[in-house]
mmCIF file of C-alpha atoms in Angstrom:
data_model
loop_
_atom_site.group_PDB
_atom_site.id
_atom_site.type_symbol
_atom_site.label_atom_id
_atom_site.label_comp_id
_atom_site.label_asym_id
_atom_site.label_seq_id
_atom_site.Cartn_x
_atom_site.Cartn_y
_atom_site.Cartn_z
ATOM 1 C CA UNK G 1 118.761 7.739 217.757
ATOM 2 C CA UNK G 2 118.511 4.338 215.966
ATOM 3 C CA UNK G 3 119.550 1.266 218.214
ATOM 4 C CA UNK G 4 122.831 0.039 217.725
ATOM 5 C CA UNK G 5 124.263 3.045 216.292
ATOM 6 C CA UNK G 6 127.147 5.149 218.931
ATOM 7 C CA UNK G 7 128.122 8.565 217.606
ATOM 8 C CA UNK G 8 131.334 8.052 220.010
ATOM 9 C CA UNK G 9 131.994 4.722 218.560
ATOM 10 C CA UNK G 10 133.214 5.174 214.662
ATOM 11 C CA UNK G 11 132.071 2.633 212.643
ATOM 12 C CA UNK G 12 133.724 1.518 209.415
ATOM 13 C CA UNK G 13 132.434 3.427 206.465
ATOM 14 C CA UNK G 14 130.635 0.240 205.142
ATOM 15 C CA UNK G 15 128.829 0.042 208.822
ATOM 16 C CA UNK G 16 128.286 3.629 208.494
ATOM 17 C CA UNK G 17 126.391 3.273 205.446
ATOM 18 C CA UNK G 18 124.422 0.492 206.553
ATOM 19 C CA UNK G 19 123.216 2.379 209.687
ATOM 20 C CA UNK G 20 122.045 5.470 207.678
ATOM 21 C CA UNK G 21 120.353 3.235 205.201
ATOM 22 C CA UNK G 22 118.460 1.593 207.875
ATOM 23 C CA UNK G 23 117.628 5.091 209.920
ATOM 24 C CA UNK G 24 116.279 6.253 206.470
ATOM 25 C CA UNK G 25 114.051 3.061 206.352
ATOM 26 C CA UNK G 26 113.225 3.483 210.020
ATOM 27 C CA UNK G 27 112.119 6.925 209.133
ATOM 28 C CA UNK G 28 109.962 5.762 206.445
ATOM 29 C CA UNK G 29 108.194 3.646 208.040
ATOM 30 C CA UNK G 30 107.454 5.752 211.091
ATOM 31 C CA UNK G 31 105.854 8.318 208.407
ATOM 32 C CA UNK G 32 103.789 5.601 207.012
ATOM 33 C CA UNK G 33 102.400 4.856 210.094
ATOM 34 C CA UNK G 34 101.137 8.141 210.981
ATOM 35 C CA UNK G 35 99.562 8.430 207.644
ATOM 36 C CA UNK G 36 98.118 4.689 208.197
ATOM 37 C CA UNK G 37 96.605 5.853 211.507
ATOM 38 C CA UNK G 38 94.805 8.583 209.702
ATOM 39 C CA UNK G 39 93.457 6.328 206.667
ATOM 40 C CA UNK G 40 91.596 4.420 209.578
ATOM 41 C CA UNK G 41 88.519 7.028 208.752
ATOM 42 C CA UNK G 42 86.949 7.230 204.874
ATOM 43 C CA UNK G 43 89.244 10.233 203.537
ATOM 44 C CA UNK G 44 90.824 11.609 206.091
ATOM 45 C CA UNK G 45 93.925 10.179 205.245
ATOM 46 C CA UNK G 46 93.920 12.203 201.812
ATOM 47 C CA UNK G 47 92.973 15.102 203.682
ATOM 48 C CA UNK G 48 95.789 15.057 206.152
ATOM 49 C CA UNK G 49 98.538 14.350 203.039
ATOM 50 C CA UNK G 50 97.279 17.564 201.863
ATOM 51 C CA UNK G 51 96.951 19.761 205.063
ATOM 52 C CA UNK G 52 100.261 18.459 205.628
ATOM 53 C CA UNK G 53 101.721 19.934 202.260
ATOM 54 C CA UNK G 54 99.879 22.980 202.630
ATOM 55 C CA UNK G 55 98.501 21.975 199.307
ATOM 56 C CA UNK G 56 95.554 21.717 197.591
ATOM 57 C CA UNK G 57 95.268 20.796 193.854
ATOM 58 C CA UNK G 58 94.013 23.514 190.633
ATOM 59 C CA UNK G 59 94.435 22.985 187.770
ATOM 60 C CA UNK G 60 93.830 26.414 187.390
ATOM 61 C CA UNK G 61 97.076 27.504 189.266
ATOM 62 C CA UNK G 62 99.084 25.325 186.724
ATOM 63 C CA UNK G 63 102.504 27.140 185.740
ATOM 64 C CA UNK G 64 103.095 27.223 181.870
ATOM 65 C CA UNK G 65 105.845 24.817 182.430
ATOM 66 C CA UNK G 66 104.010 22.580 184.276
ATOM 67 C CA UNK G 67 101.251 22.285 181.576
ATOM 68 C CA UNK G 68 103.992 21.772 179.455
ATOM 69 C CA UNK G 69 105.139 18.697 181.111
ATOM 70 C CA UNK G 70 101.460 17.553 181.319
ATOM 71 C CA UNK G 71 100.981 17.852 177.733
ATOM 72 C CA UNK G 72 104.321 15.708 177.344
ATOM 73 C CA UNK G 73 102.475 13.011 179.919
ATOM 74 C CA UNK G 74 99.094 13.247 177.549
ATOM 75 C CA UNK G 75 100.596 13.024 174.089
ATOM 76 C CA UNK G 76 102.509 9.857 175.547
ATOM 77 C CA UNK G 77 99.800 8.321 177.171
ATOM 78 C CA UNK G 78 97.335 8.885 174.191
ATOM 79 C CA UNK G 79 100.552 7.096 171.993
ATOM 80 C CA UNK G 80 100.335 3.614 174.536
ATOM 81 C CA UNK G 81 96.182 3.379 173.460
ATOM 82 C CA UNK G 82 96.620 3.554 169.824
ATOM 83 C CA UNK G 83 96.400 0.075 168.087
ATOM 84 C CA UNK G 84 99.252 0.240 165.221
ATOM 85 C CA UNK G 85 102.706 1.369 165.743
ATOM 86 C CA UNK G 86 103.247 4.393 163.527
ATOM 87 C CA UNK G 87 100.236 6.565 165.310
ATOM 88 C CA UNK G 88 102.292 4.797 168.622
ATOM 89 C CA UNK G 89 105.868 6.222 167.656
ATOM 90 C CA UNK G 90 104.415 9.754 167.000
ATOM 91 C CA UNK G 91 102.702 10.226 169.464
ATOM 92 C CA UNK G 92 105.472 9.352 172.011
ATOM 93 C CA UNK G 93 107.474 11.882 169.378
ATOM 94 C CA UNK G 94 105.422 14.827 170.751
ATOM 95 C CA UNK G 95 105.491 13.275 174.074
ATOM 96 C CA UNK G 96 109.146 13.194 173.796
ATOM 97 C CA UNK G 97 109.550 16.879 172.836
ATOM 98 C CA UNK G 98 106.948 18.364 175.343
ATOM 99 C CA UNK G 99 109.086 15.997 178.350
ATOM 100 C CA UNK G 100 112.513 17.757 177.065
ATOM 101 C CA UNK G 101 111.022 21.213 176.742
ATOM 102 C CA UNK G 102 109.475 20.481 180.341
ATOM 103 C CA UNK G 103 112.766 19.383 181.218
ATOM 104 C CA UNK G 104 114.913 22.232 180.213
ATOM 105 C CA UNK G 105 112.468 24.932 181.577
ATOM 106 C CA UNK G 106 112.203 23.609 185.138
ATOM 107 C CA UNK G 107 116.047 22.738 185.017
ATOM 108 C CA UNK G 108 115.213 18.630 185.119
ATOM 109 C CA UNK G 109 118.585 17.330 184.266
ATOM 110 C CA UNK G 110 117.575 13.655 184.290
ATOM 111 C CA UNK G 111 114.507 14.553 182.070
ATOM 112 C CA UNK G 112 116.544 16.326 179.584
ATOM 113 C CA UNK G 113 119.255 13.554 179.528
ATOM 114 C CA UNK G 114 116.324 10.280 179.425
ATOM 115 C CA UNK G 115 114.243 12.363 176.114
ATOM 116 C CA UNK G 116 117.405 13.715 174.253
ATOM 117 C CA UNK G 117 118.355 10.557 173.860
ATOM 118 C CA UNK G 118 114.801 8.836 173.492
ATOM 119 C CA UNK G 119 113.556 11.777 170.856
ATOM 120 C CA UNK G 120 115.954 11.053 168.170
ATOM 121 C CA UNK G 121 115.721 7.375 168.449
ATOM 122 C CA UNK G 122 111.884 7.612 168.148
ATOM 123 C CA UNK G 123 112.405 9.555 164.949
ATOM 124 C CA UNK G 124 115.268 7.578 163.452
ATOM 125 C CA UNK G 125 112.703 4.610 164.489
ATOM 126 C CA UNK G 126 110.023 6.191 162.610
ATOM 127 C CA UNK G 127 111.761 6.724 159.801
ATOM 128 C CA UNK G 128 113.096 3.410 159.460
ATOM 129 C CA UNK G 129 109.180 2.151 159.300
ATOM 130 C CA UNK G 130 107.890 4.222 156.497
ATOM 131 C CA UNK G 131 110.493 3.005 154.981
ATOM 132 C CA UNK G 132 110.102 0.009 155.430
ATOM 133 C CA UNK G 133 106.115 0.267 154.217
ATOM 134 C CA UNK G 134 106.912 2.025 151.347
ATOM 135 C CA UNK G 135 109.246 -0.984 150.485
ATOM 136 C CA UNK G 136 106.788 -3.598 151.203
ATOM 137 C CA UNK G 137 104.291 -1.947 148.648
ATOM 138 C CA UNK G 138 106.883 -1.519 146.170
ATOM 139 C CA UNK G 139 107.270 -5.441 146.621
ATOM 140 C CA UNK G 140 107.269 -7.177 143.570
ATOM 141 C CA UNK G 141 106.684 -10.953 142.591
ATOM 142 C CA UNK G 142 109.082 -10.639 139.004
ATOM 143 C CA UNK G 143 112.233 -11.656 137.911
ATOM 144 C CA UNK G 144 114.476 -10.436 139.572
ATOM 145 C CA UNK G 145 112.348 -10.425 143.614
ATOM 146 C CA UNK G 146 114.738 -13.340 145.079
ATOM 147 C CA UNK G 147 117.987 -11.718 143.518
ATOM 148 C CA UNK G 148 119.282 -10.725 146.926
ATOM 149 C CA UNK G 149 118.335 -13.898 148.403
ATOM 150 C CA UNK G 150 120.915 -15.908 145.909
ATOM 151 C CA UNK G 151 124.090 -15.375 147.970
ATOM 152 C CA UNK G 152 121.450 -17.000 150.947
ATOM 153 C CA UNK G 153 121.191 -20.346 148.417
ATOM 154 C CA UNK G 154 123.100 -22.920 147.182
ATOM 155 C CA UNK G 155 123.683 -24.054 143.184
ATOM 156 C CA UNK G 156 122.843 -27.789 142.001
ATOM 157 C CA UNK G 157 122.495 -29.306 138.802
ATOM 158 C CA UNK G 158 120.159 -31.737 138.185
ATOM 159 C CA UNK G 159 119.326 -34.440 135.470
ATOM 160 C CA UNK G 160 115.986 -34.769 133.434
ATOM 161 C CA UNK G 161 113.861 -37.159 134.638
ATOM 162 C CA UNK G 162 114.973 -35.851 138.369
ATOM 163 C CA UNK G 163 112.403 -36.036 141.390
ATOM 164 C CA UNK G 164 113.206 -32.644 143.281
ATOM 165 C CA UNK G 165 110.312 -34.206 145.658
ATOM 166 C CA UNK G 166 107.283 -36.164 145.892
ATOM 167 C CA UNK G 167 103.859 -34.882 147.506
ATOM 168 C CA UNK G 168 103.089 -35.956 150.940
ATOM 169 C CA UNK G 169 107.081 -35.386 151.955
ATOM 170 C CA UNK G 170 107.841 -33.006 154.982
ATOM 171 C CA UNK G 171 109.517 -29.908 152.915
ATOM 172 C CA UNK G 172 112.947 -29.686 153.553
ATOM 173 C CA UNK G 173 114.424 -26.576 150.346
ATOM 174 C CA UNK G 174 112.747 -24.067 148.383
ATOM 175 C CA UNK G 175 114.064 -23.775 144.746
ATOM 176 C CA UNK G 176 114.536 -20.890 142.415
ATOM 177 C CA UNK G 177 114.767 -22.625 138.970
ATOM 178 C CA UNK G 178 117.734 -20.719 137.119
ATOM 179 C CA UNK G 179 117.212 -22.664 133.888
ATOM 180 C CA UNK G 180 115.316 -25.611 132.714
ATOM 181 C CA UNK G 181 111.858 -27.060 132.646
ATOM 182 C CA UNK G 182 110.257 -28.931 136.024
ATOM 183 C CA UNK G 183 106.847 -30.569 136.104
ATOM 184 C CA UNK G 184 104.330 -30.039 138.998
ATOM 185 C CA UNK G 185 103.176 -33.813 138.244
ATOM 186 C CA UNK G 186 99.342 -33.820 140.262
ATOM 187 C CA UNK G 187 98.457 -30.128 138.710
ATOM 188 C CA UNK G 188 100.419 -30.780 135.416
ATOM 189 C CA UNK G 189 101.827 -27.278 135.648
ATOM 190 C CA UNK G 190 105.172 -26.995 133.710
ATOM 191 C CA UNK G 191 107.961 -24.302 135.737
ATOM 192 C CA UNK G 192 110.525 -22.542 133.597
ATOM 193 C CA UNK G 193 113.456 -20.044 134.430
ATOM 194 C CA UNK G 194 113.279 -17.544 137.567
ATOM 195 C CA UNK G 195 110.166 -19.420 138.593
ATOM 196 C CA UNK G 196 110.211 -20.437 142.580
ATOM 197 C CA UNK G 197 108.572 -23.579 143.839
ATOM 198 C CA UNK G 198 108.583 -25.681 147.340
ATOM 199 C CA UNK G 199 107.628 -22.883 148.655
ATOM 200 C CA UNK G 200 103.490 -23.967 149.668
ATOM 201 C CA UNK G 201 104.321 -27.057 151.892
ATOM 202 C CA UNK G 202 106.247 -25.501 154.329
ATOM 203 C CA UNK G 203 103.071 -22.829 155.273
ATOM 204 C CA UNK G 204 100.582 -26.091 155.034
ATOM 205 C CA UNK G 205 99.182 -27.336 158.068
ATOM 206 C CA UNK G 206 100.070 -30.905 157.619
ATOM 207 C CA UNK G 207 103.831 -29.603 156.797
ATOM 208 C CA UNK G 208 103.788 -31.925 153.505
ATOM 209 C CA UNK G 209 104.713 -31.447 150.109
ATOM 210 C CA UNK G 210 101.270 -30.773 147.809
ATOM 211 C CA UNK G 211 102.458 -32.176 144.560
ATOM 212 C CA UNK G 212 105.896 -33.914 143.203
ATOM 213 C CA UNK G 213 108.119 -31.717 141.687
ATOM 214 C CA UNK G 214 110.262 -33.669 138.589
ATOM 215 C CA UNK G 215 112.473 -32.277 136.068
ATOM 216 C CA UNK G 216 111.513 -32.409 132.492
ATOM 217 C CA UNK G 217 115.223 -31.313 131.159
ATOM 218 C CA UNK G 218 118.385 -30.637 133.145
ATOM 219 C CA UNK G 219 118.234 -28.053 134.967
ATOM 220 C CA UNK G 220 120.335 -25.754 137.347
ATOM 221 C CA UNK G 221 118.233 -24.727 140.242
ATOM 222 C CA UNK G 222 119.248 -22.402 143.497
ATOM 223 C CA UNK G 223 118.052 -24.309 146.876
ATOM 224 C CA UNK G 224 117.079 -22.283 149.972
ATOM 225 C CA UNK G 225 117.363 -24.318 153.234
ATOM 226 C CA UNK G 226 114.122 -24.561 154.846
ATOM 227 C CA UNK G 227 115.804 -23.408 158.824
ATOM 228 C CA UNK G 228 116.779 -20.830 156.482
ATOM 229 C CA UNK G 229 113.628 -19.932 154.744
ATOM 230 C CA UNK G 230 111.856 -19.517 157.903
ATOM 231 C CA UNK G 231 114.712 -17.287 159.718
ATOM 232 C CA UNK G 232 114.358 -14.969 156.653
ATOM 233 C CA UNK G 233 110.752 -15.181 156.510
ATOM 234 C CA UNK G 234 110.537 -13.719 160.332
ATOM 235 C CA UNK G 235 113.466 -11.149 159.807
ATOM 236 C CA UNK G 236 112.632 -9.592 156.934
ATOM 237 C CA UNK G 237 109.015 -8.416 156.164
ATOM 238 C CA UNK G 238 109.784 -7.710 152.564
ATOM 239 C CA UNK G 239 110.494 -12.100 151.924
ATOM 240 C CA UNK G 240 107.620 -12.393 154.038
ATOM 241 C CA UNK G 241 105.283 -10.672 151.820
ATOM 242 C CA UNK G 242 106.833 -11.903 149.097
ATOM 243 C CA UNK G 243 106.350 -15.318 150.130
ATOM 244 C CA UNK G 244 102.994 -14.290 150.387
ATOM 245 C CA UNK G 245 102.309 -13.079 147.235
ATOM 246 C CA UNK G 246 103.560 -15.761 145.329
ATOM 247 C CA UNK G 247 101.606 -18.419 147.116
ATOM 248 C CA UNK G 248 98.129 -16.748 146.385
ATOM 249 C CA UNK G 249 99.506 -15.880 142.646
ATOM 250 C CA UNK G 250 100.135 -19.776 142.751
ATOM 251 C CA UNK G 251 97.033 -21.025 144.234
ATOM 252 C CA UNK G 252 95.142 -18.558 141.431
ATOM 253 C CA UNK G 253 97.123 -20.145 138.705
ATOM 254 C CA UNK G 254 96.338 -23.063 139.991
ATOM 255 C CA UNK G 255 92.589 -22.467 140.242
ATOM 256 C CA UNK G 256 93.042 -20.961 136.938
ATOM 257 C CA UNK G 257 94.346 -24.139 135.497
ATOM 258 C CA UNK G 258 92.161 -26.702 136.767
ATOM 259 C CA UNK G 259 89.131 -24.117 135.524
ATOM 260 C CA UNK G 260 90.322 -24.214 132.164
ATOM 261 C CA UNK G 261 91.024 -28.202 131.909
ATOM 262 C CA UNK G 262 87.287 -28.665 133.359
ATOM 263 C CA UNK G 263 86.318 -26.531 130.541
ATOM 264 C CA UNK G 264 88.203 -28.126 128.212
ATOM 265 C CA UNK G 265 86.484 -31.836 129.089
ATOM 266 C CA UNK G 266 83.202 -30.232 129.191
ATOM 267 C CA UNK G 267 83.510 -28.999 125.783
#
């Protein structure tokens, strides 16, 4: 009997509770000890845990069920060593499924409740990511690519003769042109309607503008907020890429440009 405890003494149900809790960790620890006491030779400690359970493993005496549940456990570990995440999300699919079939044959009612919940929110997960790929490749750099981003920006108007900004400035907007002419002064490249610009300085490592941006008519642009920009570029892959795309499209018309104008004074 544990000290301080009375059978003939009631104690108040919240002392009562406190008393088993500490004869359970009083028993505890009196098992650890013994085993301690026989891990003071090389192995004989993991010897006596299994004379003591009367047990001794084989693989061989595996039930079906069990191997079930073991196939669960290697389909889910095999899922945490891949390196990308749709290999990771099926194989913790099957891992899912062999864990609730484990579950339901040995009568495991928190393993059937934990992986009928987890197994269709791997799927649903799953799902959502090829999605999601399949959209990214379907990603295009046109017209129309920014059209759900316009409720995101805000409408000016701006006179000919304009500066939208000058090179060297920190970038603070990105602008969708919706009509009208602007002039890339350093490059000399001339912008029209639906084209996007601003968007270059804010992925530059100096976090400056790279040439001055002036209008050559008036012009009605759309203006996305930088804080904005870069909450949309981390949210949504699909901007991201987009983003992407039309900086290497620009730096190739760029290239492009200057190749041709070398040319040009050559000849």
């Amino acid at each position: 009997m544990s000290p301080g405890y009375d059978s003939n003494c009631p104690l108040p149900p919240i002392d009562m509770a406190a008393a088993a809790a500490a004869n359970m960790i009083l028993s505890y620890f009196e098992q650890i000890t013994l085993y301690w006491a026989d891990f003071g030779k090389p192995w004989s400690g993991v010897s006596t845990l299994i004379a003591k359970e009367n047990k001794m493993p084989d693989i061989l005496s595996l039930s079906w069920v069990d191997a079930i549940g073991f196939s669960g456990a290697a389909a889910t570990i095999w899922a945490m060593g891949t390196r990308t995440i749709i290999p990771l999300r099926v194989g913790v699919i099957f891992g899912n499924v062999g864990f609730l079939a484990f579950g339901l044959l040995a009568m495991s009612y928190p393993t059937i409740a934990a992986h009928a919940v987890l197994l269709p929110l791997n799927v649903w997960r799953t799902v959502q990511l090829v999605r999601l790929i399949n959209e990214i490749k379907e990603t295009r750099t046109g017209d129309d690519a920014l059209a759900p981003l316009i409720p995101f920006m805000r409408l000016a108007s701006e006179k000919a003769g304009t500066v939208l900004f000058r090179k060297g400035e920190r970038p603070d907007r990105m602008i969708l042109i919706k009509s009208g002419k602007v002039l890339l002064e350093e490059i000399d490249v001339h912008l029209g309607q639906d084209d996007v610009l601003g968007e270059i300085g804010i992925f530059t490592p100096e976090n400056r503008r790279t040439a001055t941006a002036i209008c050559e008519t008036d012009c009605e642009i759309y203006t996305l907020s930088h804080e904005t920009m870069l909450q949309l570029y981390y949210q949504n892959p699909r901007f991201g890429l987009f983003l992407v795309r039309l900086i290497v499209r620009r730096l190739i018309e760029n290239w492009e440009s200057a190749d041709a104008r070398s040319k040009a004074g050559l000849a």
